[in-house]
Amino acid sequence: MMLKVARVARFLGLPQHSQQLCSANFGGSARQVGLPSGVFGARTHRAAVAATATRGAAFFPEVPEVPAPTLEVQGGAPFPVRRVYCVAKNYAAHTIEMGGDPKTDPPCFFSKPSDAACQVSSLPYPPLTNNLHHEIEQIVAIGKGGSNISESEALSHVWGYGVGVDLTRRDIQAEAKEKSKPWDMAKGFDFSAPMSVLVPSDKVANPLKGEIGLKVNGETVQCGDLSLYTWSIPETIACLSTYVELCPGDLIMMGTPDGVGPVKPGDTVEGWIDGIATLKFEVK
């Protein structure tokens, strides 16, 4: 069947000026726009290529450049962040204060967006919450990837360590729990994982033991020890690597001791891990 080129051009969704060009140059059949020979023929392939390029330009705008998240490193180049994994209920006392049973609850993992990891002196109070909570946590930065990593080899996959805060919209989390919905919007919002500089593992004397704590407006509200994890760093890496392949650039937030509580605009938050790092930020 012979279709006018302008009609075919309209069918292809070409801009008006391209339809007119095709019609003026080839006012014959659909074969002349270079469609496959099994359909209408391909006598004027060059015209079809030009027309298709015009159509492609209209539908494929320039791809935006998006910078990859990075974290500052003590004495080195920035650390690229690939994924952020979090361990829930990894201190017995915190598990109890959140209504769980540390004797029976297995490791529970969730994720934050990679750009939630940030190093800032101030951050905005997030929208849609009236109950923003702090959770101080150790950061484990992965430098060597792998799956089904053994506990004995786990620490050899660690590039370095830091300290961070898992900010949580607790009211949204509570509602999600009640309705058996995911926690994404409770945990994965903008600036929800402020972190310290990362310290290479060879600069950390003992990443498995040391005081971890958090102050709000100068008052200590959380204090624990890295040795009190329900699941140690080697156990956590071994378990998590059975679910996913860990890769360089992955971060693991190891869980928080008890004492989690609210922060509000105007509060100053300070966190630390003895022998590793400190951080400080204001909630705006």
mmCIF file of C-alpha atoms in Angstrom:
data_model
loop_
_atom_site.group_PDB
_atom_site.id
_atom_site.type_symbol
_atom_site.label_atom_id
_atom_site.label_comp_id
_atom_site.label_asym_id
_atom_site.label_seq_id
_atom_site.Cartn_x
_atom_site.Cartn_y
_atom_site.Cartn_z
ATOM 1 C CA MET A 1 0.000 0.000 0.000
ATOM 2 C CA MET A 2 1.369 3.417 -0.958
ATOM 3 C CA LEU A 3 1.304 6.015 1.804
ATOM 4 C CA LYS A 4 2.316 9.619 1.324
ATOM 5 C CA VAL A 5 5.621 10.411 2.982
ATOM 6 C CA ALA A 6 4.146 13.223 5.072
ATOM 7 C CA ARG A 7 1.637 10.755 6.470
ATOM 8 C CA VAL A 8 4.403 8.314 7.383
ATOM 9 C CA ALA A 9 6.405 11.141 8.954
ATOM 10 C CA ARG A 10 3.425 12.029 11.111
ATOM 11 C CA PHE A 11 3.100 8.368 12.059
ATOM 12 C CA LEU A 12 6.753 8.345 13.117
ATOM 13 C CA GLY A 13 6.146 11.392 15.288
ATOM 14 C CA LEU A 14 8.584 13.648 13.459
ATOM 15 C CA PRO A 15 8.444 17.411 14.093
ATOM 16 C CA GLN A 16 6.320 19.451 11.673
ATOM 17 C CA HIS A 17 9.303 20.851 9.776
ATOM 18 C CA SER A 18 10.654 17.325 9.224
ATOM 19 C CA GLN A 19 7.288 16.178 7.895
ATOM 20 C CA GLN A 20 7.304 19.046 5.393
ATOM 21 C CA LEU A 21 10.880 18.276 4.356
ATOM 22 C CA CYS A 22 10.111 14.627 3.715
ATOM 23 C CA SER A 23 6.983 15.499 1.764
ATOM 24 C CA ALA A 24 8.742 18.110 -0.387
ATOM 25 C CA ASN A 25 11.694 15.883 -1.229
ATOM 26 C CA PHE A 26 10.019 12.547 -1.637
ATOM 27 C CA GLY A 27 6.279 13.147 -2.108
ATOM 28 C CA GLY A 28 5.933 9.524 -3.192
ATOM 29 C CA SER A 29 5.615 6.477 -1.061
ATOM 30 C CA ALA A 30 6.577 5.262 2.374
ATOM 31 C CA ARG A 31 9.416 3.310 0.766
ATOM 32 C CA GLN A 32 11.183 6.635 0.315
ATOM 33 C CA VAL A 33 11.678 7.276 4.046
ATOM 34 C CA GLY A 34 13.901 4.213 4.297
ATOM 35 C CA LEU A 35 11.593 1.884 6.207
ATOM 36 C CA PRO A 36 12.561 -1.807 6.167
ATOM 37 C CA SER A 37 12.071 -3.380 2.768
ATOM 38 C CA GLY A 38 9.779 -5.993 4.238
ATOM 39 C CA VAL A 39 7.384 -3.193 5.190
ATOM 40 C CA PHE A 40 7.381 -0.503 2.529
ATOM 41 C CA GLY A 41 10.850 -0.651 0.858
ATOM 42 C CA ALA A 42 14.083 1.316 1.376
ATOM 43 C CA ARG A 43 14.819 3.308 -1.731
ATOM 44 C CA THR A 44 15.931 6.509 0.000
ATOM 45 C CA HIS A 45 17.807 5.320 3.066
ATOM 46 C CA ARG A 46 19.817 8.503 3.525
ATOM 47 C CA ALA A 47 16.667 10.583 3.896
ATOM 48 C CA ALA A 48 15.311 8.131 6.451
ATOM 49 C CA VAL A 49 18.510 8.318 8.508
ATOM 50 C CA ALA A 50 18.360 12.123 8.536
ATOM 51 C CA ALA A 51 14.696 12.108 9.495
ATOM 52 C CA THR A 52 15.261 9.543 12.235
ATOM 53 C CA ALA A 53 18.153 11.590 13.635
ATOM 54 C CA THR A 54 15.867 14.628 13.788
ATOM 55 C CA ARG A 55 13.239 12.591 15.610
ATOM 56 C CA GLY A 56 15.845 11.130 17.984
ATOM 57 C CA ALA A 57 17.095 14.548 18.962
ATOM 58 C CA ALA A 58 13.570 15.552 19.936
ATOM 59 C CA PHE A 59 13.106 12.534 22.206
ATOM 60 C CA PHE A 60 16.604 12.176 23.758
ATOM 61 C CA PRO A 61 17.675 15.335 25.610
ATOM 62 C CA GLU A 62 21.188 15.711 26.932
ATOM 63 C CA VAL A 63 21.854 13.343 29.837
ATOM 64 C CA PRO A 64 22.549 15.280 33.065
ATOM 65 C CA GLU A 65 25.866 14.851 34.843
ATOM 66 C CA VAL A 66 25.326 13.629 38.412
ATOM 67 C CA PRO A 67 28.347 13.605 40.746
ATOM 68 C CA ALA A 68 28.926 10.410 42.709
ATOM 69 C CA PRO A 69 28.742 10.725 46.516
ATOM 70 C CA THR A 70 32.122 10.733 48.281
ATOM 71 C CA LEU A 71 33.389 11.059 51.855
ATOM 72 C CA GLU A 72 36.516 12.825 53.019
ATOM 73 C CA VAL A 73 39.329 10.603 54.219
ATOM 74 C CA GLN A 74 41.946 11.288 56.859
ATOM 75 C CA GLY A 75 45.080 12.123 54.872
ATOM 76 C CA GLY A 76 43.923 10.801 51.499
ATOM 77 C CA ALA A 77 41.724 11.050 48.428
ATOM 78 C CA PRO A 78 37.918 11.009 48.822
ATOM 79 C CA PHE A 79 36.208 7.654 49.356
ATOM 80 C CA PRO A 80 33.505 6.916 46.739
ATOM 81 C CA VAL A 81 30.227 5.698 48.240
ATOM 82 C CA ARG A 82 28.462 2.885 46.387
ATOM 83 C CA ARG A 83 25.858 1.650 48.868
ATOM 84 C CA VAL A 84 24.935 2.246 52.509
ATOM 85 C CA TYR A 85 23.828 -0.800 54.501
ATOM 86 C CA CYS A 86 22.480 -0.568 58.051
ATOM 87 C CA VAL A 87 22.218 -3.178 60.790
ATOM 88 C CA ALA A 88 19.086 -2.900 62.922
ATOM 89 C CA LYS A 89 18.944 -3.872 66.591
ATOM 90 C CA ASN A 90 22.626 -4.763 67.017
ATOM 91 C CA TYR A 91 22.868 -3.797 70.704
ATOM 92 C CA ALA A 92 20.853 -5.847 73.174
ATOM 93 C CA ALA A 93 19.742 -2.820 75.213
ATOM 94 C CA HIS A 94 18.598 -0.943 72.102
ATOM 95 C CA THR A 95 16.770 -4.015 70.815
ATOM 96 C CA ILE A 96 14.901 -4.161 74.129
ATOM 97 C CA GLU A 97 14.068 -0.419 74.135
ATOM 98 C CA MET A 98 12.635 -0.849 70.615
ATOM 99 C CA GLY A 99 10.466 -3.792 71.705
ATOM 100 C CA GLY A 100 12.567 -6.683 70.347
ATOM 101 C CA ASP A 101 14.206 -9.766 71.827
ATOM 102 C CA PRO A 102 18.012 -9.849 71.424
ATOM 103 C CA LYS A 103 18.059 -13.592 72.086
ATOM 104 C CA THR A 104 15.894 -14.470 69.111
ATOM 105 C CA ASP A 105 16.086 -11.603 66.609
ATOM 106 C CA PRO A 106 18.509 -12.404 63.733
ATOM 107 C CA PRO A 107 20.486 -9.630 61.992
ATOM 108 C CA CYS A 108 18.135 -7.273 60.160
ATOM 109 C CA PHE A 109 19.519 -5.210 57.267
ATOM 110 C CA PHE A 110 18.129 -2.200 55.448
ATOM 111 C CA SER A 111 19.643 0.438 53.173
ATOM 112 C CA LYS A 112 19.901 4.193 52.821
ATOM 113 C CA PRO A 113 20.553 6.006 49.525
ATOM 114 C CA SER A 114 24.260 6.487 48.864
ATOM 115 C CA ASP A 115 23.887 10.273 48.913
ATOM 116 C CA ALA A 116 22.359 10.130 52.402
ATOM 117 C CA ALA A 117 25.979 9.760 53.539
ATOM 118 C CA CYS A 118 27.189 13.319 54.049
ATOM 119 C CA GLN A 119 29.781 15.362 55.887
ATOM 120 C CA VAL A 120 28.169 18.640 56.919
ATOM 121 C CA SER A 121 28.377 21.152 59.750
ATOM 122 C CA SER A 122 24.606 21.713 59.638
ATOM 123 C CA LEU A 123 21.636 19.929 58.144
ATOM 124 C CA PRO A 124 17.946 20.753 57.689
ATOM 125 C CA TYR A 125 15.247 19.295 59.877
ATOM 126 C CA PRO A 126 13.443 16.932 57.459
ATOM 127 C CA PRO A 127 9.842 17.490 56.385
ATOM 128 C CA LEU A 128 6.819 15.394 57.343
ATOM 129 C CA THR A 129 8.025 14.480 60.820
ATOM 130 C CA ASN A 130 7.579 15.738 64.347
ATOM 131 C CA ASN A 131 9.870 13.145 65.918
ATOM 132 C CA LEU A 132 13.380 13.028 64.437
ATOM 133 C CA HIS A 133 15.660 10.645 66.362
ATOM 134 C CA HIS A 134 19.452 10.271 66.606
ATOM 135 C CA GLU A 135 21.208 6.891 66.502
ATOM 136 C CA ILE A 136 25.018 6.973 66.845
ATOM 137 C CA GLU A 137 26.779 4.211 64.892
ATOM 138 C CA GLN A 138 30.163 2.901 63.808
ATOM 139 C CA ILE A 139 30.856 3.116 60.069
ATOM 140 C CA VAL A 140 32.663 0.256 58.324
ATOM 141 C CA ALA A 141 33.965 1.103 54.841
ATOM 142 C CA ILE A 142 34.516 -1.815 52.479
ATOM 143 C CA GLY A 143 37.645 -1.754 50.316
ATOM 144 C CA LYS A 144 37.682 -5.277 48.881
ATOM 145 C CA GLY A 145 34.554 -6.960 47.575
ATOM 146 C CA GLY A 146 33.276 -10.483 47.850
ATOM 147 C CA SER A 147 30.384 -12.857 48.439
ATOM 148 C CA ASN A 148 30.043 -15.480 51.169
ATOM 149 C CA ILE A 149 32.965 -13.945 53.024
ATOM 150 C CA SER A 150 34.162 -15.978 55.990
ATOM 151 C CA GLU A 151 34.321 -14.419 59.439
ATOM 152 C CA SER A 152 38.042 -15.120 59.585
ATOM 153 C CA GLU A 153 38.636 -13.106 56.385
ATOM 154 C CA ALA A 154 36.054 -10.369 56.985
ATOM 155 C CA LEU A 155 38.338 -7.683 58.407
ATOM 156 C CA SER A 156 40.675 -7.991 55.406
ATOM 157 C CA HIS A 157 37.814 -6.586 53.290
ATOM 158 C CA VAL A 158 37.573 -3.423 55.407
ATOM 159 C CA TRP A 159 39.194 -0.248 54.071
ATOM 160 C CA GLY A 160 38.513 1.936 57.079
ATOM 161 C CA TYR A 161 36.206 3.160 59.820
ATOM 162 C CA GLY A 162 34.288 6.217 60.956
ATOM 163 C CA VAL A 163 31.397 7.349 63.098
ATOM 164 C CA GLY A 164 27.982 8.445 61.881
ATOM 165 C CA VAL A 165 24.420 9.132 62.911
ATOM 166 C CA ASP A 166 21.444 7.203 61.562
ATOM 167 C CA LEU A 167 18.774 9.917 61.635
ATOM 168 C CA THR A 168 15.293 8.445 61.758
ATOM 169 C CA ARG A 169 11.813 9.913 61.308
ATOM 170 C CA ARG A 170 10.505 7.847 64.204
ATOM 171 C CA ASP A 171 6.841 8.730 63.738
ATOM 172 C CA ILE A 172 6.949 7.632 60.092
ATOM 173 C CA GLN A 173 8.795 4.464 61.103
ATOM 174 C CA ALA A 174 6.198 3.661 63.765
ATOM 175 C CA GLU A 175 3.390 4.079 61.261
ATOM 176 C CA ALA A 176 5.220 1.892 58.747
ATOM 177 C CA LYS A 177 5.710 -0.836 61.356
ATOM 178 C CA GLU A 178 2.048 -0.706 62.351
ATOM 179 C CA LYS A 179 0.943 -1.097 58.726
ATOM 180 C CA SER A 180 3.699 -3.599 57.818
ATOM 181 C CA LYS A 181 5.144 -1.182 55.268
ATOM 182 C CA PRO A 182 8.808 -0.559 54.353
ATOM 183 C CA TRP A 183 10.895 1.899 56.350
ATOM 184 C CA ASP A 184 12.364 3.715 53.335
ATOM 185 C CA MET A 185 10.904 7.158 54.000
ATOM 186 C CA ALA A 186 11.660 6.848 57.722
ATOM 187 C CA LYS A 187 15.342 6.083 57.173
ATOM 188 C CA GLY A 188 16.330 7.138 53.651
ATOM 189 C CA PHE A 189 15.678 10.872 53.411
ATOM 190 C CA ASP A 190 18.104 13.685 52.519
ATOM 191 C CA PHE A 191 21.035 14.145 54.944
ATOM 192 C CA SER A 192 19.902 11.111 56.958
ATOM 193 C CA ALA A 193 23.420 9.729 57.495
ATOM 194 C CA PRO A 194 25.855 12.472 58.584
ATOM 195 C CA MET A 195 29.341 10.985 58.989
ATOM 196 C CA SER A 196 32.856 11.794 60.141
ATOM 197 C CA VAL A 197 35.953 11.612 57.994
ATOM 198 C CA LEU A 198 36.921 8.013 57.291
ATOM 199 C CA VAL A 199 40.079 6.633 58.876
ATOM 200 C CA PRO A 200 42.098 3.898 57.106
ATOM 201 C CA SER A 201 42.013 0.594 58.950
ATOM 202 C CA ASP A 202 45.780 0.568 59.510
ATOM 203 C CA LYS A 203 45.359 3.781 61.525
ATOM 204 C CA VAL A 204 42.787 2.221 63.880
ATOM 205 C CA ALA A 205 44.325 0.245 66.735
ATOM 206 C CA ASN A 206 41.212 -1.741 67.652
ATOM 207 C CA PRO A 207 37.995 -1.383 65.624
ATOM 208 C CA LEU A 208 36.251 -4.030 67.738
ATOM 209 C CA LYS A 209 36.426 -2.262 71.098
ATOM 210 C CA GLY A 210 36.063 1.326 72.289
ATOM 211 C CA GLU A 211 33.542 3.798 73.663
ATOM 212 C CA ILE A 212 30.889 5.105 71.285
ATOM 213 C CA GLY A 213 28.660 7.968 72.305
ATOM 214 C CA LEU A 214 26.520 10.947 71.370
ATOM 215 C CA LYS A 215 25.757 14.308 72.961
ATOM 216 C CA VAL A 216 22.863 16.668 72.292
ATOM 217 C CA ASN A 217 23.594 20.251 73.339
ATOM 218 C CA GLY A 218 26.531 19.052 75.431
ATOM 219 C CA GLU A 219 24.609 16.378 77.343
ATOM 220 C CA THR A 220 25.591 12.731 76.829
ATOM 221 C CA VAL A 221 22.483 10.792 75.824
ATOM 222 C CA GLN A 222 24.005 7.668 74.258
ATOM 223 C CA CYS A 223 27.059 5.755 75.422
ATOM 224 C CA GLY A 224 28.133 2.196 74.719
ATOM 225 C CA ASP A 225 31.055 0.088 73.574
ATOM 226 C CA LEU A 226 31.873 -1.521 70.242
ATOM 227 C CA SER A 227 32.503 -4.810 72.048
ATOM 228 C CA LEU A 228 28.817 -5.041 72.987
ATOM 229 C CA TYR A 229 27.459 -5.712 69.492
ATOM 230 C CA THR A 230 25.064 -8.621 69.231
ATOM 231 C CA TRP A 231 26.680 -9.301 65.844
ATOM 232 C CA SER A 232 30.350 -8.342 65.573
ATOM 233 C CA ILE A 233 31.862 -6.701 62.491
ATOM 234 C CA PRO A 234 33.213 -10.046 61.146
ATOM 235 C CA GLU A 235 29.861 -11.762 61.798
ATOM 236 C CA THR A 236 27.954 -8.886 60.162
ATOM 237 C CA ILE A 237 30.149 -8.846 57.032
ATOM 238 C CA ALA A 238 29.928 -12.631 56.738
ATOM 239 C CA CYS A 239 26.136 -12.605 57.063
ATOM 240 C CA LEU A 240 25.497 -9.592 54.814
ATOM 241 C CA SER A 241 27.740 -11.021 52.074
ATOM 242 C CA THR A 242 25.438 -14.043 51.797
ATOM 243 C CA TYR A 243 22.584 -11.707 50.800
ATOM 244 C CA VAL A 244 24.537 -9.440 48.437
ATOM 245 C CA GLU A 245 27.982 -9.165 46.924
ATOM 246 C CA LEU A 246 29.861 -6.539 48.883
ATOM 247 C CA CYS A 247 31.921 -4.164 46.738
ATOM 248 C CA PRO A 248 34.503 -1.425 47.252
ATOM 249 C CA GLY A 249 32.666 1.754 48.236
ATOM 250 C CA ASP A 250 30.049 0.018 50.372
ATOM 251 C CA LEU A 251 29.436 1.358 53.873
ATOM 252 C CA ILE A 252 27.971 -0.570 56.791
ATOM 253 C CA MET A 253 26.363 1.294 59.689
ATOM 254 C CA MET A 254 26.766 -1.162 62.551
ATOM 255 C CA GLY A 255 23.828 -0.304 64.792
ATOM 256 C CA THR A 256 23.275 1.934 67.798
ATOM 257 C CA PRO A 257 23.433 1.553 71.580
ATOM 258 C CA ASP A 258 20.436 2.427 73.716
ATOM 259 C CA GLY A 259 19.468 5.999 74.531
ATOM 260 C CA VAL A 260 18.110 7.019 71.141
ATOM 261 C CA GLY A 261 15.943 10.112 71.308
ATOM 262 C CA PRO A 262 14.689 13.251 69.601
ATOM 263 C CA VAL A 263 16.563 16.194 68.130
ATOM 264 C CA LYS A 264 14.949 19.448 67.100
ATOM 265 C CA PRO A 265 15.913 22.570 65.145
ATOM 266 C CA GLY A 266 18.645 24.466 66.956
ATOM 267 C CA ASP A 267 20.163 21.352 68.571
ATOM 268 C CA THR A 268 23.888 20.630 68.310
ATOM 269 C CA VAL A 269 24.794 16.961 67.933
ATOM 270 C CA GLU A 270 28.249 15.544 68.706
ATOM 271 C CA GLY A 271 29.306 11.930 68.205
ATOM 272 C CA TRP A 272 32.495 9.995 68.849
ATOM 273 C CA ILE A 273 34.211 6.634 68.900
ATOM 274 C CA ASP A 274 37.360 6.491 71.015
ATOM 275 C CA GLY A 275 40.402 5.861 68.857
ATOM 276 C CA ILE A 276 38.548 6.391 65.561
ATOM 277 C CA ALA A 277 36.800 9.703 64.880
ATOM 278 C CA THR A 278 34.365 12.412 65.979
ATOM 279 C CA LEU A 279 31.651 14.420 64.238
ATOM 280 C CA LYS A 280 29.571 17.484 65.042
ATOM 281 C CA PHE A 281 26.614 19.147 63.315
ATOM 282 C CA GLU A 282 23.715 21.473 64.000
ATOM 283 C CA VAL A 283 20.095 20.767 63.111
ATOM 284 C CA LYS A 284 18.588 23.786 61.343
#
